[in-house]
Short mmCIF file of C-alpha atoms and ligand atoms in Angstrom, two decimals:
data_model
loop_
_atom_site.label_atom_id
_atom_site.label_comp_id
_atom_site.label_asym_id
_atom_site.label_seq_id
_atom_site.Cartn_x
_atom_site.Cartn_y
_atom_site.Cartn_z
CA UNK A 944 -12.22 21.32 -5.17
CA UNK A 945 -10.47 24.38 -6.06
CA UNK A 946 -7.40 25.74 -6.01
CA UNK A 947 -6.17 26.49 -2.61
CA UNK A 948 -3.91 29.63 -2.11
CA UNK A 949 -0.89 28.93 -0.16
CA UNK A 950 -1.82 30.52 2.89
CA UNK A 951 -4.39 28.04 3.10
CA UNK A 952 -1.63 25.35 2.48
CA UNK A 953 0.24 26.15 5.29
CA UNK A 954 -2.58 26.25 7.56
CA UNK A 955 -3.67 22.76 6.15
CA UNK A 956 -0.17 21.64 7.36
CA UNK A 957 -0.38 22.93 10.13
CA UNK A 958 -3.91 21.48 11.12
CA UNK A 959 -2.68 17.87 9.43
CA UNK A 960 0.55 18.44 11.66
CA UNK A 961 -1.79 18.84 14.87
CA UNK A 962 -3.65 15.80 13.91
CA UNK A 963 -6.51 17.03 13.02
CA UNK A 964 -8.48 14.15 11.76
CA UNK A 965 -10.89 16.15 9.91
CA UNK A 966 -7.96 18.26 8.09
CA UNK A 967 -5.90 15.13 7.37
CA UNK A 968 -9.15 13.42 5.57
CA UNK A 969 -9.31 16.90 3.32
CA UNK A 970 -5.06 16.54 2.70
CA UNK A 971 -6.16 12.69 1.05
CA UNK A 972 -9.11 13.77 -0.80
CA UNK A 973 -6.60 16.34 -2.79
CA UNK A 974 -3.54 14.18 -2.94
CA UNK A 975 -6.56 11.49 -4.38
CA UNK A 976 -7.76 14.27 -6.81
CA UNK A 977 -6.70 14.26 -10.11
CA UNK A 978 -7.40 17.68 -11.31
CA UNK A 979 -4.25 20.00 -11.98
CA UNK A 980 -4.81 22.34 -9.22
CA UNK A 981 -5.58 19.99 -6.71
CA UNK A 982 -2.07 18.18 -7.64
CA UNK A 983 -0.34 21.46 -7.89
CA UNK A 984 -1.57 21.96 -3.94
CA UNK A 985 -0.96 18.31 -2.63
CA UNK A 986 2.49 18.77 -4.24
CA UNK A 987 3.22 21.28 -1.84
CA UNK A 988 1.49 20.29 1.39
CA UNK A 989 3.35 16.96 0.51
CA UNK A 990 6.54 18.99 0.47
CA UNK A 991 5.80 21.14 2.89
CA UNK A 992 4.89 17.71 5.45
CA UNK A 993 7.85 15.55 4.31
CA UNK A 994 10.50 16.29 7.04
CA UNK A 995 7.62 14.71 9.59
CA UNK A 996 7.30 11.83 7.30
CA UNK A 997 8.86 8.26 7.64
CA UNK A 998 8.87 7.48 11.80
CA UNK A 999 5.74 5.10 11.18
CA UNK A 1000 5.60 1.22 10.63
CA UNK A 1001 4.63 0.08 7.25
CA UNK A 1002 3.26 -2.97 7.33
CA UNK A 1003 1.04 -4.45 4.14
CA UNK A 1004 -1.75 -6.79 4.00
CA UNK A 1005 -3.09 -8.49 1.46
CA UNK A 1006 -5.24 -11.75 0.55
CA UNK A 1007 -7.47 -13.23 -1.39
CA UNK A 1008 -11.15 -11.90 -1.16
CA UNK A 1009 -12.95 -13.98 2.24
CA UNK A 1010 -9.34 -14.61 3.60
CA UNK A 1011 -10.21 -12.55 6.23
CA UNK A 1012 -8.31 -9.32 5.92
CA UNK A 1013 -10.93 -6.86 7.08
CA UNK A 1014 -11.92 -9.28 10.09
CA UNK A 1015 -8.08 -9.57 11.10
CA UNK A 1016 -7.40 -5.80 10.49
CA UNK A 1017 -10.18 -5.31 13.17
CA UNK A 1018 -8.08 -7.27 15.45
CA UNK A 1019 -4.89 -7.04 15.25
CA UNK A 1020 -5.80 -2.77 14.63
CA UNK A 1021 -7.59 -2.58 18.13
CA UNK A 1022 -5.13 -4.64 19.83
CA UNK A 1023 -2.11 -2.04 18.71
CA UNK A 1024 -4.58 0.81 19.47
CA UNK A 1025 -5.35 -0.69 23.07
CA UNK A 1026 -1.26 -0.93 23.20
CA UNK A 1027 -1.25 3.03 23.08
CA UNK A 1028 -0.14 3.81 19.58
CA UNK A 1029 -2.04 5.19 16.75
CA UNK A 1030 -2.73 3.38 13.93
CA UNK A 1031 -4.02 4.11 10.23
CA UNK A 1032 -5.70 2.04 8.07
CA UNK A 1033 -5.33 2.59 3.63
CA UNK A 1034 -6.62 0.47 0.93
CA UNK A 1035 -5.26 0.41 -2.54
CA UNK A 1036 -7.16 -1.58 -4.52
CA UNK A 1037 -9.73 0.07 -6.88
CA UNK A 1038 -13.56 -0.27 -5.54
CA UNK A 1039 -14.34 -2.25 -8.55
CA UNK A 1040 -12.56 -4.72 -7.56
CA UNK A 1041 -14.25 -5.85 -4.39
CA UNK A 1042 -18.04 -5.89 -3.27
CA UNK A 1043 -19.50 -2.76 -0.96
CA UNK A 1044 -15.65 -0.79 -1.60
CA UNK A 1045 -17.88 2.37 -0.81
CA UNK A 1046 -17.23 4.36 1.93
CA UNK A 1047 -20.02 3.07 3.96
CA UNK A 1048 -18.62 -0.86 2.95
CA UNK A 1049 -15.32 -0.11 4.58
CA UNK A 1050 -16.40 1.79 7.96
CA UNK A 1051 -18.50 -1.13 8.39
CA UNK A 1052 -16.60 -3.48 7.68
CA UNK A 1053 -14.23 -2.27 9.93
CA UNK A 1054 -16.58 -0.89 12.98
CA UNK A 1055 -14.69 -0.79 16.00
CA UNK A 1056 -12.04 0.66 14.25
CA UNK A 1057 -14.01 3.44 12.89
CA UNK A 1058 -14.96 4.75 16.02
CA UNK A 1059 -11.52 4.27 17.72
CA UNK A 1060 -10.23 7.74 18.63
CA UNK A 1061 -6.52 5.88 18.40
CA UNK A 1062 -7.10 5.27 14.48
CA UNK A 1063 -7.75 6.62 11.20
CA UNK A 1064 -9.47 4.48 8.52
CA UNK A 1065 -9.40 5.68 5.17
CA UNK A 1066 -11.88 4.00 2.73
CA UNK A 1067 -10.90 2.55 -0.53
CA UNK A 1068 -10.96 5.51 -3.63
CA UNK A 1069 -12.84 5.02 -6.67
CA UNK A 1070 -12.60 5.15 -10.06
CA UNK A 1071 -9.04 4.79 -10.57
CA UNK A 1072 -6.76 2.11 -11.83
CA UNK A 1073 -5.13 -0.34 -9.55
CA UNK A 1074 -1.87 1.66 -11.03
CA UNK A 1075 -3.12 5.21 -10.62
CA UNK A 1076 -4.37 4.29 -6.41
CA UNK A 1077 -1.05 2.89 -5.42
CA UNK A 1078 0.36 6.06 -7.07
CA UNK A 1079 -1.72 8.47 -4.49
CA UNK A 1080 -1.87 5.75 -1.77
CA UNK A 1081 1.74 6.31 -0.85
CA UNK A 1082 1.07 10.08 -0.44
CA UNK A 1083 -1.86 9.59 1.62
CA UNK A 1084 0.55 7.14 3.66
CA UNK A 1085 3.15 9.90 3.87
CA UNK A 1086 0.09 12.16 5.13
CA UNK A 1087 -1.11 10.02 7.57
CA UNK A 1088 2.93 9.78 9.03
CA UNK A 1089 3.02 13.53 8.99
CA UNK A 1090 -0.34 13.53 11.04
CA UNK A 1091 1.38 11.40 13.79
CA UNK A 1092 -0.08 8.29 13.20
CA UNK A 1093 2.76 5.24 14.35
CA UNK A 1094 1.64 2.52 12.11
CA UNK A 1095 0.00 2.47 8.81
CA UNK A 1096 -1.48 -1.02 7.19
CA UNK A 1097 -1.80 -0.84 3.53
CA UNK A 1098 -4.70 -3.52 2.59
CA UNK A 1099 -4.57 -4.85 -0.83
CA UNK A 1100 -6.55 -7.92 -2.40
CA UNK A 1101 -5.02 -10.59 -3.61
CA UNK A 1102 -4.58 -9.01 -7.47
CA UNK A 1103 -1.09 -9.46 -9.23
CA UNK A 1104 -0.01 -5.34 -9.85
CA UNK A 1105 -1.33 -4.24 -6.83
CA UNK A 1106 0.42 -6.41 -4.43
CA UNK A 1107 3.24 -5.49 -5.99
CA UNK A 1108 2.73 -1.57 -5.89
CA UNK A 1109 1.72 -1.92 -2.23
CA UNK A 1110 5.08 -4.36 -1.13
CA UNK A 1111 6.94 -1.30 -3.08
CA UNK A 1112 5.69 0.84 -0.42
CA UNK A 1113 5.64 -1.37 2.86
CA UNK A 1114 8.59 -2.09 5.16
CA UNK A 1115 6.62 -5.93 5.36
CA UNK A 1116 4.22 -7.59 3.79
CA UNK A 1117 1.56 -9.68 5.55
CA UNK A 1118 -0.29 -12.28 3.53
CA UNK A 1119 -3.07 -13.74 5.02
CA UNK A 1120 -4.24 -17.43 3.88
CA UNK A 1121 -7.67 -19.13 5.04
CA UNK A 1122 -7.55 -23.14 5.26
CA UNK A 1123 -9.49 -25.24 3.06
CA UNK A 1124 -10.39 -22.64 0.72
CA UNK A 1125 -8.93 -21.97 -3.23
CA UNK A 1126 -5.78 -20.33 -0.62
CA UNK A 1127 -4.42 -24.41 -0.62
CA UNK A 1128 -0.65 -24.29 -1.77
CA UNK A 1129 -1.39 -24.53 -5.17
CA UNK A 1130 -3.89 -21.15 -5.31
CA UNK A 1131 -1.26 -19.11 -4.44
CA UNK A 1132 1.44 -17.77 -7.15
CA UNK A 1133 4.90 -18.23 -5.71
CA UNK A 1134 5.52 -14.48 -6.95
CA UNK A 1135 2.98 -13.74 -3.64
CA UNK A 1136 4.56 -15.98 -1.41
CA UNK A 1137 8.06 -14.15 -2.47
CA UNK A 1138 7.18 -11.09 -1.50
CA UNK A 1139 5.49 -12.36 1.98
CA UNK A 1140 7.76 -11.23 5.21
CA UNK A 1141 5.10 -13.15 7.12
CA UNK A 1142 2.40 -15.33 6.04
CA UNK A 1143 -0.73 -15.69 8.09
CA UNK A 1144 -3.06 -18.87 8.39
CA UNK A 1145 -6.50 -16.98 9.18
CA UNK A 1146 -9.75 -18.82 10.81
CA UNK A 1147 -7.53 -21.10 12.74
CA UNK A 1148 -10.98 -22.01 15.16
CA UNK A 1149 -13.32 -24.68 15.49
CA UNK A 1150 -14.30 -26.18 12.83
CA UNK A 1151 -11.31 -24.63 10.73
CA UNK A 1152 -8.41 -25.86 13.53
CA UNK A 1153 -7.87 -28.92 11.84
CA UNK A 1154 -7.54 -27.45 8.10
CA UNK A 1155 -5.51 -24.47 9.90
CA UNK A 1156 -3.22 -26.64 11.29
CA UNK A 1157 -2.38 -28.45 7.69
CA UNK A 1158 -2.40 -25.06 5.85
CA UNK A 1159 0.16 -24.45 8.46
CA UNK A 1160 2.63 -27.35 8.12
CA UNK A 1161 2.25 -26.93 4.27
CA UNK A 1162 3.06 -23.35 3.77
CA UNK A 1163 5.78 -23.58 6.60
CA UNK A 1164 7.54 -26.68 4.52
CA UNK A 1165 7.02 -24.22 1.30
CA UNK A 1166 8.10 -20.94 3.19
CA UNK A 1167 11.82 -22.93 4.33
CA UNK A 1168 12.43 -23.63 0.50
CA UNK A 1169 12.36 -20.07 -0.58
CA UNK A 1170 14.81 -18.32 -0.50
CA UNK A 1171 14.91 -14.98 1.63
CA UNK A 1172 14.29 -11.97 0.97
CA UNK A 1173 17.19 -10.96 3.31
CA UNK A 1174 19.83 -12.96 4.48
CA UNK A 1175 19.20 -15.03 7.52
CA UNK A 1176 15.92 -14.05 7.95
CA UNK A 1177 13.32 -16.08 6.39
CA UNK A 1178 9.70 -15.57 6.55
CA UNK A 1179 7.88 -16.12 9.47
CA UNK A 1180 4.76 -18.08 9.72
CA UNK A 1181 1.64 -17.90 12.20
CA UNK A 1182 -1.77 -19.58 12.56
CA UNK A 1183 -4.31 -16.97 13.80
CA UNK A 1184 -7.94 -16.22 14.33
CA UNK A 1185 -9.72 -12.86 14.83
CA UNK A 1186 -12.64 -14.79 16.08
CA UNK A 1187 -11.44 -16.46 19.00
CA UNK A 1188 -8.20 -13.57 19.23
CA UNK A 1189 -5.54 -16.91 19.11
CA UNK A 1190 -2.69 -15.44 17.60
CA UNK A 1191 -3.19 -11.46 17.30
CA UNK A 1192 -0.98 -10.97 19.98
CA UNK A 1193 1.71 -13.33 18.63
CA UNK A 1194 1.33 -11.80 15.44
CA UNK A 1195 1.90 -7.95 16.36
CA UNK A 1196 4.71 -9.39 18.17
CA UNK A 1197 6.50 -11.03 15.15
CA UNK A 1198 6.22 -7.93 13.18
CA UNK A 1199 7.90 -6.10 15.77
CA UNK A 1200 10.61 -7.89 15.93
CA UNK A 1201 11.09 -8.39 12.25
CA UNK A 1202 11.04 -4.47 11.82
CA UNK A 1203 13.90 -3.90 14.42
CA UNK A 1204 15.72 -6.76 13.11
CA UNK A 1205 15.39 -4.85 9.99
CA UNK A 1206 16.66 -1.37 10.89
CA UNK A 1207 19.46 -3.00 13.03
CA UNK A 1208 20.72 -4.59 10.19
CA UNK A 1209 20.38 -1.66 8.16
CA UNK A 1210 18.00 -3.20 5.87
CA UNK A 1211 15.12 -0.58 6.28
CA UNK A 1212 16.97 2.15 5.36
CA UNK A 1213 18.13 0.25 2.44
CA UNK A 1214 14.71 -0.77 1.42
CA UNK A 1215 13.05 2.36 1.86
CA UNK A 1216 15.92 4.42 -0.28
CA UNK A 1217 15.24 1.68 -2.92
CA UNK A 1218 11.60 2.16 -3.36
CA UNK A 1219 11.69 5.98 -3.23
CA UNK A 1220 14.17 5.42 -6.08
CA UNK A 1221 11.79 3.58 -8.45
CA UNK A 1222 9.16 6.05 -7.37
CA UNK A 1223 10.91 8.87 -8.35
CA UNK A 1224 11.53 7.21 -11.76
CA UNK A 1225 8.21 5.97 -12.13
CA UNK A 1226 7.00 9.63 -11.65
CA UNK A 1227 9.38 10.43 -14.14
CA UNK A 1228 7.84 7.95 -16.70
CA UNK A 1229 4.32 8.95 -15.57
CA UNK A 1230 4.96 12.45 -16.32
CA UNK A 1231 7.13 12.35 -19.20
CA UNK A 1232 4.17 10.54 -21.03
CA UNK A 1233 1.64 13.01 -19.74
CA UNK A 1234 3.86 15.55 -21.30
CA UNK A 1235 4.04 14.40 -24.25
CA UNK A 1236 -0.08 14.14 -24.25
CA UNK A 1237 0.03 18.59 -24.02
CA UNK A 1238 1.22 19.18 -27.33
CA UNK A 1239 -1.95 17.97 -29.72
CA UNK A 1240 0.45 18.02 -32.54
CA UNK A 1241 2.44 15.16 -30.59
CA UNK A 1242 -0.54 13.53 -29.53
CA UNK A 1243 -1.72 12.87 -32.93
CA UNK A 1244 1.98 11.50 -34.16
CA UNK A 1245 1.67 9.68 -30.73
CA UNK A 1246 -1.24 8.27 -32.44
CA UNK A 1247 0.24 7.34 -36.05
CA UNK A 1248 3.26 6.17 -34.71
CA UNK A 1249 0.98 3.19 -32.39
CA UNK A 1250 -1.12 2.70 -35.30
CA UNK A 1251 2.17 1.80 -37.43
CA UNK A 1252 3.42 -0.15 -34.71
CA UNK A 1253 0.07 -1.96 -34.27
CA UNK A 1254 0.00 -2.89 -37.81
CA UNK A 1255 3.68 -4.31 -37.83
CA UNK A 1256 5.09 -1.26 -40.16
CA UNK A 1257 7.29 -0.09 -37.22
CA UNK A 1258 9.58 -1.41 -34.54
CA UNK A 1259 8.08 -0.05 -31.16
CA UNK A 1260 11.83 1.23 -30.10
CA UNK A 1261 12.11 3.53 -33.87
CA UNK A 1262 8.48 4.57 -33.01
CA UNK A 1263 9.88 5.62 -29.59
CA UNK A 1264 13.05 7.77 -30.96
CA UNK A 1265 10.68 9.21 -33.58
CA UNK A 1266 7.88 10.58 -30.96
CA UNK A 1267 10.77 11.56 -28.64
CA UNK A 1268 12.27 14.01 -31.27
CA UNK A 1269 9.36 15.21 -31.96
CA UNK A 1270 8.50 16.43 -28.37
CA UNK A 1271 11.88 17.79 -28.55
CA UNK A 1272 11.08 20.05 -31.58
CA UNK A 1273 7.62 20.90 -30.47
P1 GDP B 1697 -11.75 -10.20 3.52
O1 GDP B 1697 -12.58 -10.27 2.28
O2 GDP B 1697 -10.40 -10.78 3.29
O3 GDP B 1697 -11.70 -8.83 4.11
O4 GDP B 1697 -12.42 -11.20 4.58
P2 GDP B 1697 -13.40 -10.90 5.80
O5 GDP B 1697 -12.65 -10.35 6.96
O6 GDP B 1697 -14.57 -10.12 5.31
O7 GDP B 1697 -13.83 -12.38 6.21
C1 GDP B 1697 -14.43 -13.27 5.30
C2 GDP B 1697 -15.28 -14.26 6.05
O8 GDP B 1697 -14.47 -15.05 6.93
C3 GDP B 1697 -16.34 -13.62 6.93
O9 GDP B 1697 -17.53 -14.38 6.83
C4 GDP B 1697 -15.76 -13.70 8.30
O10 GDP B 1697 -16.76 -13.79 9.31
C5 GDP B 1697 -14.95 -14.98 8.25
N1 GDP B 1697 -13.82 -14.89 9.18
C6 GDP B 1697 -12.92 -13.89 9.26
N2 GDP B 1697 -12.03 -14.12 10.25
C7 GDP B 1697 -12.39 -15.30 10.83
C8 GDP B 1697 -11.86 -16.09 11.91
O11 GDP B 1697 -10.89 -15.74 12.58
N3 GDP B 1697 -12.47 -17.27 12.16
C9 GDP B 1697 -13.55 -17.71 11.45
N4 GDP B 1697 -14.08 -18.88 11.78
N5 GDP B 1697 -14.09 -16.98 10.45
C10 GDP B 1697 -13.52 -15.79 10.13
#
């Protein structure tokens, strides 16, 4: 891509603005770009879109591989679309890190989805660590809000950092458990379970009822010992399966209800403030350590000072104060 002059910008805007599907596909692929000029013009359609940003209902999802995510999504997604609102659909987890991530795997994986007018599905990037994704997934969330688009599900698999990165974004967090698989109590960390605002028990049909229904009175017994997240409201739990449709309705309804509960109490605004915070200073961090990558003649003391750290000749917070100054100097 190349750099786009800022009459171009605003007309991107103004086309992502409009809803224009096509446009707001071309706004992700540059705020997924990592070349300087393609950040330099995401920056400011990002800026220039923000006022339109933050009316949408965050909701994240996340589960093991074969817990049944992409099946639910398909659900639950064209239920809320047949409802009337818009929905869009983001992944954050690195291709790598789950079979047939390509474009193609995630439009089919999601069909009826794809070709619903009422929502946008935007497949997994590429090439990128689970870090560097969740980093441009929240833009492309912010785009998809600026394009109009009422509720956005952020799908993550069930990986340590990027369940966390994607509950940093989220207003709730949706994990989705299938019976009688590795998902038992024991297979999931409690740091997962912590961060769950409700916790689904997927498959729960025919064969699967029975093993459904005991994943169910397990993780509800486990649920009532945590402690909330907020006060007085702990996580819910649901049984539900996309097969049969038991449950989708039930469980669109539950995270309605937790979201008001959560901007009457004032705990959404709360929330959000909080994770635009650590944002903003884990931009800071991101870019103060890119910065100090420009200067070679940094760079190369960046690289002595690890090597003496490595070898136990230097305390990693003197290394720190000594490559500091000398990006001050430089
Ligand atoms: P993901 O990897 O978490 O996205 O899981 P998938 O949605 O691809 O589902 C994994 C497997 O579980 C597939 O073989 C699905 O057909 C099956 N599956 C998903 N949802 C249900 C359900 O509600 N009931 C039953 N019986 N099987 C399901």
């Amino acid at each position: 891509m190349t750099r786009l002059p800022t009459k171009d910008i605003d007309r991107l805007a103004g086309l992502v603005a409009g809803g224009d599907r096509k446009a707001l596909a071309h706004a992700i692929t540059l705020a997924e770009s990592t070349l300087g000029p393609d950040r330099d013009a995401a920056e400011k359609l990002l800026t220039k879109l923000l006022p339109r940003t933050g009316q949408a209902l965050r909701i994240g999802i996340s589960g093991a591989p074969g817990a049944g995510k992409s099946t639910f999504i398909e659900a639950l997604g064209t239920y809320i679309t047949k409802t009337g609102k818009t929905l869009a659909v983001l992944a954050v987890d690195p291709s790598s890190q789950r079979s047939g991530g390509s474009i193609l795997g995630d439009k089919t994986r999601m069909s009826l989805l794809a070709r619903d007018p009422q929502a946008f599905i935007r497949p997994t990037p590429s090439g990128t660590t689970a870090g560097g994704v969740a980093r441009r997934t929240r833009e492309s969330m912010l785009l998809t809000e600026a394009a109009g688009y009422e509720v956005v599900f952020v799908e993550t698999v069930g990986v340590g950092q990027s369940e966390t990165a994607v509950a940093g974004m989220v207003d709730l967090f949706v994990l989705l458990v299938a019976p009688g698989s590795g998902d038992d109590l024991q297979g999931i960390k409690r740091g997962t379970m912590e961060l769950a605002d409700l916790v689904l028990v997927t498959k729960a049909d025919g064969d699967l009822s029975e093993a459904a229904n005991r994943a169910f009175g397990d993780y509800r017994g486990a649920l009532s010992l945590m402690r909330p997240k907020y006060l007085g409201m702990p996580p819910e739990i649901a049984r539900v399966s996309a097969l049969s449709g038991t449950g989708i309705a039930e469980s669109w309804s539950i995270i309605q209800t937790l979201w008001q509960k959560l901007k009457s109490a004032g705990h959404l605004e709360e929330l959000r403030k909080m994770q635009v915070r650590s944002w903003f200073w884990s931009e800071v961090q991101t870019t103060l350590v890119e910065a100090l990558g420009t200067d070679p003649a940094v760079a190369a003391e960046a690289g002595e000072l690890e090597k003496a750290v490595l070898a136990g000749r230097l305390l990693p917070e003197a290394a720190a104060g000594t490559l500091i100054r000398a990006f001050r100097k430089a």
